[in-house]
mmCIF file of C-alpha atoms and ligand atoms in Angstrom:
data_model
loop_
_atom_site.group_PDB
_atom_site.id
_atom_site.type_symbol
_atom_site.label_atom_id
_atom_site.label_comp_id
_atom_site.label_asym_id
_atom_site.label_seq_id
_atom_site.Cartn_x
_atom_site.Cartn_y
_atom_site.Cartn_z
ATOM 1 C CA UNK A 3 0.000 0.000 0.000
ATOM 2 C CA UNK A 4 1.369 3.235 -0.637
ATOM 3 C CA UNK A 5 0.516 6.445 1.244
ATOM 4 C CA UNK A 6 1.279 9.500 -0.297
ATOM 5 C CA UNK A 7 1.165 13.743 0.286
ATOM 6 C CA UNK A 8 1.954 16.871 -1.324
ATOM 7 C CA UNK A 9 2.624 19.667 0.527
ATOM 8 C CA UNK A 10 3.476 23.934 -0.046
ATOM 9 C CA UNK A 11 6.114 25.318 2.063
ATOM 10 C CA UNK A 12 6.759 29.448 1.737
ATOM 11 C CA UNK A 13 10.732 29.974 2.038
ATOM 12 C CA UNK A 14 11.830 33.335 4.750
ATOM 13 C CA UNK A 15 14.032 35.491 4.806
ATOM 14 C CA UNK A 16 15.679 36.175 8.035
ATOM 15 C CA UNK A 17 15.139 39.824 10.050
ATOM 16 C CA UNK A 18 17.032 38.560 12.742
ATOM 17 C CA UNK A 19 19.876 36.030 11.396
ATOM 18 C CA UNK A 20 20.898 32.716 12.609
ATOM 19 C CA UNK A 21 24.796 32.239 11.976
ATOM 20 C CA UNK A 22 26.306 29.633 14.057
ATOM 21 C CA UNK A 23 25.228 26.409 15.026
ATOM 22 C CA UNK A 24 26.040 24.944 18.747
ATOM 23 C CA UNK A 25 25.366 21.710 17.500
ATOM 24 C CA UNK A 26 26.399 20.308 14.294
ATOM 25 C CA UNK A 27 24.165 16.919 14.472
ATOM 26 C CA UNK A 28 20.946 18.628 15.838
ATOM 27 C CA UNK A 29 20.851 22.173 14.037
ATOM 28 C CA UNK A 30 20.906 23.692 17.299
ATOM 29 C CA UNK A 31 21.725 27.356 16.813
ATOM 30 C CA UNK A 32 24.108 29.745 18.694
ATOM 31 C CA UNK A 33 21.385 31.914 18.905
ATOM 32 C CA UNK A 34 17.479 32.975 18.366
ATOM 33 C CA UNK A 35 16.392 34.183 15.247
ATOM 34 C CA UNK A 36 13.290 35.669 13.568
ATOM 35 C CA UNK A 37 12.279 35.739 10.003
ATOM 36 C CA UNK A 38 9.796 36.686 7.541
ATOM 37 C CA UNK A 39 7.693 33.969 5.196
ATOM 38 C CA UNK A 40 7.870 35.225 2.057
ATOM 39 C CA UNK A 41 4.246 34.780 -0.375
ATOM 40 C CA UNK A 42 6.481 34.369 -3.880
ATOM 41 C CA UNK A 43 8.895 31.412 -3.342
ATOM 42 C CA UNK A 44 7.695 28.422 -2.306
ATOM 43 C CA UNK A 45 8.395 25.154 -2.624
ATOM 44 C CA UNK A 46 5.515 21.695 -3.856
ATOM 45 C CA UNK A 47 7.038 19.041 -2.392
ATOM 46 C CA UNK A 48 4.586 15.301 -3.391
ATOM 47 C CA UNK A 49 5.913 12.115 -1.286
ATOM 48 C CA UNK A 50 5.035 8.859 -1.908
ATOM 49 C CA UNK A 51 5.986 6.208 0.511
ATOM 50 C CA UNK A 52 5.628 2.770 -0.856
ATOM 51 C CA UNK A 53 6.661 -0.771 0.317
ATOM 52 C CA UNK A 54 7.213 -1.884 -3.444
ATOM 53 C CA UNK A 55 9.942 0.808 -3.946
ATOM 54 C CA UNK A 56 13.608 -0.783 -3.754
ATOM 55 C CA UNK A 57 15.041 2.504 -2.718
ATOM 56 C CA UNK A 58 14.264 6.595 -2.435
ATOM 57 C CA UNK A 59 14.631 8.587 -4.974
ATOM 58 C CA UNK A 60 14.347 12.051 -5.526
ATOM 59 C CA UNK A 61 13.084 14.490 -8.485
ATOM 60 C CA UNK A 62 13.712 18.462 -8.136
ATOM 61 C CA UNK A 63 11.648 20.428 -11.340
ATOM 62 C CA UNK A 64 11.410 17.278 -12.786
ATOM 63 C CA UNK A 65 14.767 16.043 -13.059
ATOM 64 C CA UNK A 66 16.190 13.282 -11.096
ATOM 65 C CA UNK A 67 18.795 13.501 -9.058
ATOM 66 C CA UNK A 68 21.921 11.911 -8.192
ATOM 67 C CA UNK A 69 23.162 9.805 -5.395
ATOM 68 C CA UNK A 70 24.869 12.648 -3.034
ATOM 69 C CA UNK A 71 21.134 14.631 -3.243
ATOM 70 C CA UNK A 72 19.054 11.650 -2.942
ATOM 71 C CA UNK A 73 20.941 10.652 -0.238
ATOM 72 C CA UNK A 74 20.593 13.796 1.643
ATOM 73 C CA UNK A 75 16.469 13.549 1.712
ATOM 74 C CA UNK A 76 16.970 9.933 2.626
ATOM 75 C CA UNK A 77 18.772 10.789 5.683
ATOM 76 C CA UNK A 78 16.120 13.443 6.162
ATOM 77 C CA UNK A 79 13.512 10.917 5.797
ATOM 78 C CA UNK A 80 14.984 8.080 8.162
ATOM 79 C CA UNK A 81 14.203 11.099 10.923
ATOM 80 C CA UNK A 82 9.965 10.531 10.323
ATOM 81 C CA UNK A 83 10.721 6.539 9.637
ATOM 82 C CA UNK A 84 12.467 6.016 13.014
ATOM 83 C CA UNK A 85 9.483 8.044 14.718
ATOM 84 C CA UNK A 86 7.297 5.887 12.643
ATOM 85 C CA UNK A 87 9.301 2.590 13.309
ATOM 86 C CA UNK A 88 9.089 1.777 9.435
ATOM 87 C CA UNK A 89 11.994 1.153 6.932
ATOM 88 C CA UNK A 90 9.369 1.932 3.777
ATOM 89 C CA UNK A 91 11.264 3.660 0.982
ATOM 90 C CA UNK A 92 9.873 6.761 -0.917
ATOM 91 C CA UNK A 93 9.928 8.739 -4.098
ATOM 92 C CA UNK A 94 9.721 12.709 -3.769
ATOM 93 C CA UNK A 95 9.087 14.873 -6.204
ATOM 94 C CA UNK A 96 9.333 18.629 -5.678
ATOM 95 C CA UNK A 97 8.906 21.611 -7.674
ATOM 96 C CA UNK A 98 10.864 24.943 -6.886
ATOM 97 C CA UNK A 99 8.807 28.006 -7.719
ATOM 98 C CA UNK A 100 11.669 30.699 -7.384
ATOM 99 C CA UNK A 101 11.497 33.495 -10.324
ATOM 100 C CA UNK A 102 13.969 31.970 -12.633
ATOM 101 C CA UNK A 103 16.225 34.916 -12.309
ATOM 102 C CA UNK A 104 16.196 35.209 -8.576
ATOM 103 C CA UNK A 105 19.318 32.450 -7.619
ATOM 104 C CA UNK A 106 17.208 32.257 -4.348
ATOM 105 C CA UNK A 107 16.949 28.123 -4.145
ATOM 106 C CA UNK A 108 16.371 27.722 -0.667
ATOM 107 C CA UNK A 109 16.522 25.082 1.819
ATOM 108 C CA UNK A 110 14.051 26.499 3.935
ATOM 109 C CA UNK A 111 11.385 25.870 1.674
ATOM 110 C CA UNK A 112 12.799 22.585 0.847
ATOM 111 C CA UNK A 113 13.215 20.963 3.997
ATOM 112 C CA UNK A 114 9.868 22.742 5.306
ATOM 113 C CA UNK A 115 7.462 21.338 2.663
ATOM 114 C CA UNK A 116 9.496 17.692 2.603
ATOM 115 C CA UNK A 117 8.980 17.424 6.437
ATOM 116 C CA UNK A 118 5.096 18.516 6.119
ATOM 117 C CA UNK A 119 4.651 16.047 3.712
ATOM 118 C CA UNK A 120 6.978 13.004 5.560
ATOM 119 C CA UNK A 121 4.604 13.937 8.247
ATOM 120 C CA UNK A 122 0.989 13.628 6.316
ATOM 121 C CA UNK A 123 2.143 10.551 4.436
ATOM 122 C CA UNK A 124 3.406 8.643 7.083
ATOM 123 C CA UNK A 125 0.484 9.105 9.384
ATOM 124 C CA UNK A 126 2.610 10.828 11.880
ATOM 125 C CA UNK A 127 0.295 13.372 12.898
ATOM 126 C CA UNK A 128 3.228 15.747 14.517
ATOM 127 C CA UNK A 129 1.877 18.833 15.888
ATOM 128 C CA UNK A 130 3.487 21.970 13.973
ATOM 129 C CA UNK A 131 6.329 22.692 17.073
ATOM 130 C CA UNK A 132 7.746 19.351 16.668
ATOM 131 C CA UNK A 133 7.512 19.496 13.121
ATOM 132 C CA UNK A 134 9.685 22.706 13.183
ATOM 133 C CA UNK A 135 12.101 20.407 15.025
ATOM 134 C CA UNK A 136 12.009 17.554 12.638
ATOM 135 C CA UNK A 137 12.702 20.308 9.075
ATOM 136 C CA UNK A 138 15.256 22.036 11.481
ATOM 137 C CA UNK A 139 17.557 18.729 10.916
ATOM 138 C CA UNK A 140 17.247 19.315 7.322
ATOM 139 C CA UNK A 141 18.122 23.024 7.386
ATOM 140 C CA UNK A 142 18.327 25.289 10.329
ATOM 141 C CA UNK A 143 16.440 28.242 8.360
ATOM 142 C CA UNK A 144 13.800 25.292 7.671
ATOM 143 C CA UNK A 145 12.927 25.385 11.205
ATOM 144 C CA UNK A 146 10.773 28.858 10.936
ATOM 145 C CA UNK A 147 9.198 28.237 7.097
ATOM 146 C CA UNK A 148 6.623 25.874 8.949
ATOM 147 C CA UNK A 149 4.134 29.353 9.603
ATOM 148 C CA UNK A 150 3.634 32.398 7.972
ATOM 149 C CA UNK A 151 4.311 36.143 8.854
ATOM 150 C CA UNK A 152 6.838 36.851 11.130
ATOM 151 C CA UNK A 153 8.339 33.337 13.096
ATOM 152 C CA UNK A 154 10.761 33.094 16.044
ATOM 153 C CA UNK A 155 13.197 29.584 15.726
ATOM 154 C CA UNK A 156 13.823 29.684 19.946
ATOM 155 C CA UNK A 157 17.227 28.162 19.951
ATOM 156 C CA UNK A 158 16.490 26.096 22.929
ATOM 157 C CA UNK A 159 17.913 24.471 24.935
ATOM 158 C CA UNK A 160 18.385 21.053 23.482
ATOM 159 C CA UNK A 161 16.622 19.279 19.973
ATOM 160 C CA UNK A 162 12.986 18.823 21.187
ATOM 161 C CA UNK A 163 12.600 22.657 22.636
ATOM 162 C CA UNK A 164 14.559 24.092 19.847
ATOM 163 C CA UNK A 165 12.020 25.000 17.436
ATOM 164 C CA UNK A 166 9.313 27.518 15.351
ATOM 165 C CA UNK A 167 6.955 30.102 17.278
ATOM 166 C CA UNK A 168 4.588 32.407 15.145
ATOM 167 C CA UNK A 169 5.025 35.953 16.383
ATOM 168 C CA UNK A 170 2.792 37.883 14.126
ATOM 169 C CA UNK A 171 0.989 37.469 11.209
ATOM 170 C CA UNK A 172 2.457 40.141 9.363
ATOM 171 C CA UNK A 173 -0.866 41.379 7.923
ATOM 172 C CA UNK A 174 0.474 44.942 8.198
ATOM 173 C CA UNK A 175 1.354 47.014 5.609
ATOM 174 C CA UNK A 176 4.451 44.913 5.405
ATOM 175 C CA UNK A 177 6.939 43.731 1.822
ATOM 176 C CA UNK A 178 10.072 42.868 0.602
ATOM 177 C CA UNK A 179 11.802 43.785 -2.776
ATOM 178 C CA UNK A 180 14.689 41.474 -3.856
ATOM 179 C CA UNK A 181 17.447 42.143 -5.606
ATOM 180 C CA UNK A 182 18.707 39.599 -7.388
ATOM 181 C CA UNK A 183 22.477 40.362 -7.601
ATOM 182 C CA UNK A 184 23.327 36.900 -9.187
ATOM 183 C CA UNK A 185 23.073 33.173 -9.391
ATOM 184 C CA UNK A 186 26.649 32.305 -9.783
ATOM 185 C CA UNK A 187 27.281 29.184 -6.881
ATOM 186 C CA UNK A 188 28.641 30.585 -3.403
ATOM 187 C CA UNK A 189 32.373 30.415 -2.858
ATOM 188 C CA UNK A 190 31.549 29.528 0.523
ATOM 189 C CA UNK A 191 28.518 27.838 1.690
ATOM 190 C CA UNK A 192 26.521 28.443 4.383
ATOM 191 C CA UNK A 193 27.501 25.747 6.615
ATOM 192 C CA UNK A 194 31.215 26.266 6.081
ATOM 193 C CA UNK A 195 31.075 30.271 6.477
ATOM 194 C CA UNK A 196 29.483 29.161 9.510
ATOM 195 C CA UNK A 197 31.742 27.141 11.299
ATOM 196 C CA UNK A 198 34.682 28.939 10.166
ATOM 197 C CA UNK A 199 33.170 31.958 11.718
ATOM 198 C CA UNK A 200 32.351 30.541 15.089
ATOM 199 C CA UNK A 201 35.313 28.991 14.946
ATOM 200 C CA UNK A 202 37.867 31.767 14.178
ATOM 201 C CA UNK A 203 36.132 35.384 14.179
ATOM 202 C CA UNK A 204 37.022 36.913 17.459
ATOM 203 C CA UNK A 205 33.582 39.245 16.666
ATOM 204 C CA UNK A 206 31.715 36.068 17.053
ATOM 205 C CA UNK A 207 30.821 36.063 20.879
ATOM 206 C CA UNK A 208 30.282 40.309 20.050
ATOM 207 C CA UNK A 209 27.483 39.177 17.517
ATOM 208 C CA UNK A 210 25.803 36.246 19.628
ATOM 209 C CA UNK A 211 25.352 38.768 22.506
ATOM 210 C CA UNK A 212 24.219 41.853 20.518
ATOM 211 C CA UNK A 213 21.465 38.921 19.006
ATOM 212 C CA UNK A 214 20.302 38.289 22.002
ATOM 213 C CA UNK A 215 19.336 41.936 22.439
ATOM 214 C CA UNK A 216 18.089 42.351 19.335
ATOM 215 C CA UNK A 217 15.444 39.670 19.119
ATOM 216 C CA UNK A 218 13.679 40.942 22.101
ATOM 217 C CA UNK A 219 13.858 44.584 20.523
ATOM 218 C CA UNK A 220 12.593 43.038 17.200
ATOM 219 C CA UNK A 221 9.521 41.559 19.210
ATOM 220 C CA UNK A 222 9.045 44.486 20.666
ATOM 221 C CA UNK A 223 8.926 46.410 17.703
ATOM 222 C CA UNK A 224 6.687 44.303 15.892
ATOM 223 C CA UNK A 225 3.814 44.278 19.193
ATOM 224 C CA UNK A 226 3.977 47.917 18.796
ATOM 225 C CA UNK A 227 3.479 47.439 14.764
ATOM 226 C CA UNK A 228 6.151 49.755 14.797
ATOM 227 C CA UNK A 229 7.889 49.591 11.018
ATOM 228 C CA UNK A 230 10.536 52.218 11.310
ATOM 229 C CA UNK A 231 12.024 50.331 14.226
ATOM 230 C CA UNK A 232 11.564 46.913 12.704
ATOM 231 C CA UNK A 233 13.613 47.926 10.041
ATOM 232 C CA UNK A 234 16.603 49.277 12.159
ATOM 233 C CA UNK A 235 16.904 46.686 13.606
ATOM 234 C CA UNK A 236 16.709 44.052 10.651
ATOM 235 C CA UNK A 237 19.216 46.177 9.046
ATOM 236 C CA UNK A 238 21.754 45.881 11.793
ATOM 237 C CA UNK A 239 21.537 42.860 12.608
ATOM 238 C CA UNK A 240 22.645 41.768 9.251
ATOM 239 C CA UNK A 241 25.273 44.488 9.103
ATOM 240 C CA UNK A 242 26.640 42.363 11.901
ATOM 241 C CA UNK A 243 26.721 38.859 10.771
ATOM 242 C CA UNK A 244 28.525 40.272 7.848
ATOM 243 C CA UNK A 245 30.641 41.952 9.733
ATOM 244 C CA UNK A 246 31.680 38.594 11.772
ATOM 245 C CA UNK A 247 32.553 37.209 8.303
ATOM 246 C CA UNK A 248 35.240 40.005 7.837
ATOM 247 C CA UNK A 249 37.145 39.520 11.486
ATOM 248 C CA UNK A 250 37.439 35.127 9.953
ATOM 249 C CA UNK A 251 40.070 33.457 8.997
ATOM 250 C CA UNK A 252 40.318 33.479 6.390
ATOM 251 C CA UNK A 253 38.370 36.487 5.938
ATOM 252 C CA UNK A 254 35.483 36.310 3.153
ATOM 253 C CA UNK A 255 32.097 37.981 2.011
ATOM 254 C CA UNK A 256 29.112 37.420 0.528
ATOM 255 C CA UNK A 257 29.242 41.037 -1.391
ATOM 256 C CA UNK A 258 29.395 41.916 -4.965
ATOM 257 C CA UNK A 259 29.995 45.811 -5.837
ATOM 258 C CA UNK A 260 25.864 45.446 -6.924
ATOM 259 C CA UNK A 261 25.155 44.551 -3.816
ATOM 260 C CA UNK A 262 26.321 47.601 -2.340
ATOM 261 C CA UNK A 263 24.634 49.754 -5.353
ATOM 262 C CA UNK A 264 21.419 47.918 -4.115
ATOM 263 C CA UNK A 265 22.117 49.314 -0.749
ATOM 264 C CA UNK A 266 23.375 52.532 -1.617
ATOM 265 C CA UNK A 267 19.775 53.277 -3.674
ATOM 266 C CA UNK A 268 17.964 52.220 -0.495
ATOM 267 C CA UNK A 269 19.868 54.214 1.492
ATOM 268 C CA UNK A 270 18.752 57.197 -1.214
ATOM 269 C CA UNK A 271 15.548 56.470 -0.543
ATOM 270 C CA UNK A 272 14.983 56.729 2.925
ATOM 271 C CA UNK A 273 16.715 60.462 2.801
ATOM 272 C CA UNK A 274 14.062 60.739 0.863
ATOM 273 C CA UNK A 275 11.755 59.590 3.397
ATOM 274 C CA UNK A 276 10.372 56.237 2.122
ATOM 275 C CA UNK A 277 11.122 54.067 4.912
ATOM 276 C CA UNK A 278 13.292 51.188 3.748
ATOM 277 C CA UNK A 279 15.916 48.667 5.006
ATOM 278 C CA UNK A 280 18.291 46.040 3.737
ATOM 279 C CA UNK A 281 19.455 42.811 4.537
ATOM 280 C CA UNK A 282 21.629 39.990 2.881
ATOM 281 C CA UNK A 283 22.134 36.530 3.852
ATOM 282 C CA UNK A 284 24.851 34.232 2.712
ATOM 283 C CA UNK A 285 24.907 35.676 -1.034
ATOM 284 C CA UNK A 286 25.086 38.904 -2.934
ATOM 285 C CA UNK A 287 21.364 39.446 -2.954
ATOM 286 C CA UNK A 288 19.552 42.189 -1.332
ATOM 287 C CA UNK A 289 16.315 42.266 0.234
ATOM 288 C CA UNK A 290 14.811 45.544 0.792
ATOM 289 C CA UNK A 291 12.300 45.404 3.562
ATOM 290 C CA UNK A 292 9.866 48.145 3.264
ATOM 291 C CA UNK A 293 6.054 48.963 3.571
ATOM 292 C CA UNK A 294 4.411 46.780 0.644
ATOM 293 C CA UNK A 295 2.346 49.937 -0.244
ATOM 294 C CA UNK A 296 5.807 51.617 -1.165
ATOM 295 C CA UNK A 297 7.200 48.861 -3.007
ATOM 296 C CA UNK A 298 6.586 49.845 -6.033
ATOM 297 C CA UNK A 299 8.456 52.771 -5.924
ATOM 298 C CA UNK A 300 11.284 51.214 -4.728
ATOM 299 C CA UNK A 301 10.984 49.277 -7.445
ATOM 300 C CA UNK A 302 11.370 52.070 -9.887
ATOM 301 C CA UNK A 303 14.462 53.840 -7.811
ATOM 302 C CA UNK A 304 15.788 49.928 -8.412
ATOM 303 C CA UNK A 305 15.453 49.790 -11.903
ATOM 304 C CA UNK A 306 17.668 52.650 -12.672
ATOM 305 C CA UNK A 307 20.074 50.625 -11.987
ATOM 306 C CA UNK A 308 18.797 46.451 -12.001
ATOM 307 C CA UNK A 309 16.580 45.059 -15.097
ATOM 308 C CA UNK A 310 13.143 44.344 -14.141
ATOM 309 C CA UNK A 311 14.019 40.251 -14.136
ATOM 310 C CA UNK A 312 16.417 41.182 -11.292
ATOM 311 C CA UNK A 313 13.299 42.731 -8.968
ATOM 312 C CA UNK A 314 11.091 40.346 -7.120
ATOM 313 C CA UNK A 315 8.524 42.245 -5.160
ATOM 314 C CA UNK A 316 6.456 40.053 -2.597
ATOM 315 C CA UNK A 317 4.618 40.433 0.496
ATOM 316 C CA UNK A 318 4.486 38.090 3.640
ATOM 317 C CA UNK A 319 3.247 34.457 3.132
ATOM 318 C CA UNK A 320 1.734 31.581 5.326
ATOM 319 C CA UNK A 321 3.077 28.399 6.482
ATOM 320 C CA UNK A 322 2.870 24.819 5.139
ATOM 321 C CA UNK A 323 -0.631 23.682 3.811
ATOM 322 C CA UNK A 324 -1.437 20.313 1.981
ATOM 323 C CA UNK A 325 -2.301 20.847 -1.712
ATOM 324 C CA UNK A 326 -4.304 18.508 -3.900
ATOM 325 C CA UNK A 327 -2.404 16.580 -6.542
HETATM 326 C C1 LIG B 1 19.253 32.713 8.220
HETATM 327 N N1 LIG B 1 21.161 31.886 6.830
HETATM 328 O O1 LIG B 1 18.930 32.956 9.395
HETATM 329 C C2 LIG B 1 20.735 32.698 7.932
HETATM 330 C C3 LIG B 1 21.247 34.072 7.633
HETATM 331 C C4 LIG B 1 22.046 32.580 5.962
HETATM 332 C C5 LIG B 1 22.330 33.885 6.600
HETATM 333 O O2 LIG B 1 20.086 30.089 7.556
HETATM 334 O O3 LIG B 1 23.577 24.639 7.764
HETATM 335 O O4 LIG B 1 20.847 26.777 4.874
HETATM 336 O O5 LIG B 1 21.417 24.068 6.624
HETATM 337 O O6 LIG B 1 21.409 25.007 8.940
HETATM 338 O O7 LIG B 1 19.782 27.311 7.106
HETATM 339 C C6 LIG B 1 21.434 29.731 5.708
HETATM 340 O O8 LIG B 1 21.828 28.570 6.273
HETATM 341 O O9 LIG B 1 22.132 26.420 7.016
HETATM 342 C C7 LIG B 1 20.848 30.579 6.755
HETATM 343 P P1 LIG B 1 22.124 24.957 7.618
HETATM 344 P P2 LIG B 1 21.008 27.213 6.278
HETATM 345 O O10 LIG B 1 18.406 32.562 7.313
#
C-alpha cells in the first residue's frame, strides 16, 4: 500500500539572522532568530511512501537527481521513519517556484514542505512545534518556514525545545523587494562560512550577545506594529553577521559591488523619506524590507540601476498547507 502527500512550504528570509550552530548533528543554533515567510517562493514538495519501492529517490523540477542529493532527503527521511518505526522507501518529487532569475533556491522551503509532507504521508500526525524540530535537521532556516508572517526559531535548549513560534501574522502594511544580484554558486557555503566563523572570528561572541538583544527589541517592535524600528533593527543585525565574516580566517564575504549599489539606492531612498531597510544573507542578494504599499516605488528607484528580471517584489506568506495533486 502506498501512502502519499503533497505539501506547499513558503521559504523566509531572516530579520534577525541565525549564523552559528552549537550543534552540528541537531541544528541547534548559537542563537534565536526571527524571520519573515515570504508569499512568492515556495516550494511543492509530493511524497510517496511505498513498500514496493527498492530505494528513495528524488526528483527536483522534474529532473532526477543523483546519489549525493538523494541521499541527503533519505537521511532526512529516516528522521519521520524512526518516529514511525518503518523502513518503507519513498519517491519525492518537488517543484521549486523561485522566479527563474532570482538564484534564491532555498533550503528552507525545501526541507519545510518535505517534512510537512513526511509527516501527512506517514500518518505521523506531529503537531506543527515538533515538526519545526524535525525540518530544522534538514536546514536550520527550515525550522521557521513551517508558519507564515513573522516566526521566532527559539534556539532552545536542546533538539525537542529548539524549534518555530509564530510571532505575528504580518498582515500589516508589510513587503520585501529582492534584488537579485546573481546566481553564480557561493564560494563559501553556508555551513562552512558558519563554522569557520564561530570557529575563528574573534567578533563572534560580540554578535551572539548583541542577538540576544536584538530579538527581544525586534519583538518588541513588531507588538507595537512599529515599522521604522523593525527595520533598524533588521538592518543591523545583518550588518553584523557580515561583519563577523570580515574579522574570519580566512576572511570572506558574501558582497558583490551590486550589492552595495542595491544598498546605496535604499539608502537614497529613505533620505528621501520612504522608509526602507536592507538585509543579505549568505549571497550577494539584497532584500529591501519596506512597507508593501511603497514597493513599487522602490521598485522604480531599483530599476535605474537592475533590469526588471532582477526585482522580485512580494509580500508576507503563510506556512505549510497540503495541496491537492
Ligand atoms: C538565516 N542563513 O537565518 C541565515 C542568515 C544565511 C544567513 O540560515 O547549515 O541553509 O542548513 O542550517 O539554514 C542559511 O543557512 O544552514 C541561513 P544549515 P542554512 O536565514
Amino acid at each position: 500500500m502506498s501512502k502519499k502527500a503533497y505539501v506547499r512550504a513558503h521559504t523566509n528570509i531572516a530579520l534577525i539572522k541565525y549564523w552559528g550552530k552549537r550543534d552540528e548533528t541537531d541544528f541547534l543554533p548559537m542563537n534565536s532568530s526571527l524571520s519573515m515567510t515570504l508569499d512568492k517562493l515556495y516550494t511543492d514538495t509530493m511524497v510517496v511512501f511505498d513498500e514496493a519501492l527498492p530505494q528513495d529517490s528524488f526528483y527536483l523540477n522534474g529532473e532526477k537527481q543523483g546519489e549525493k542529493e538523494t541521499q541527503k532527503i533519505s537521511k532526512f527521511l529516516n528522521l519521520f521513519r524512526e518516529e514511525k518505526n518503518t523502513a518503507i522507501r519513498a519517491r519525492v518529487e518537488s517543484i521549486n517556484h523561485v522566479p527563474t532569475a532570482a538564484g534564491l533556491a532555498s533550503s528552507a522551503s525545501a526541507f519545510a514542505a518535505l517534512a510537512g509532507a513526511a509527516n501527512l504521508a506517514l500518518g505521523l500526525d506531529l503537531d506543527p512545534q515538533r515538526l519545526s524540530t524535525f525540518a530544522r535537521r534538514g536546514s536550520g532556516s527550515a525550522t521557521r518556514s513551517i508558519y507564515g508572517g513573522f516566526v521566532e526559531w527559539d534556539m532552545g535548549t536542546c533538539s525537542d525545545d529548539s524549534f518555530a513560534v509564530p510571532v505575528d501574522d504580518a498582515g500589516w502594511d508589510i513587503g520585501m523587494v529582492i534584488v537579485a544580484v546573481n546566481q553564480k554558486a557561493k564560494e563559501v557555503s553556508s555551513r562552512i562560512g558558519m563554522k569557520r566563523t564561530v570557529e575563528t572570528s574573534p567578533f563572534y561572541p560580540a554578535w551572539v550577545e548583541s542577538a540576544k538583544r536584538d530579538i527581544l527589541d525586534i519583538k518588541a517592535a513588531i507588538a507595537a506594529k512599529d515599522f521604522i524600528r523593525l527595520g533598524e533593527i533588521t538592518e543591523a543585525n545583518g550588518m553584523k553577521m557580515h561583519g563577523t565574516m570580515l574579522g574570519a580566517e580566512p576572511p570572506f564575504s558574501y558582497w558583490e559591488p551590486d550589492s552595495i549599489v542595491a544598498i546605496k539606492i535604499a539608502q537614497a531612498l529613505r533620505k528621501q523619506g520612504i522608509a526602507c531597510y536592507v538585509t543579505m544573507d549568505a549571497g550577494p542578494n539584497v532584500k529591501v524590507l519596506c512597507r508593501l504599499s511603497q514597493a513599487e516605488t522602490i521598485k522604480q528607484a531599483l530599476l535605474e540601476h537592475f533590469t526588471e528580471d532582477k526585482l522580485i517584489i512580494t509580500k508576507p506568506g503563510k506556512g505549510i498547507r497540503e495541496l491537492t495533486p
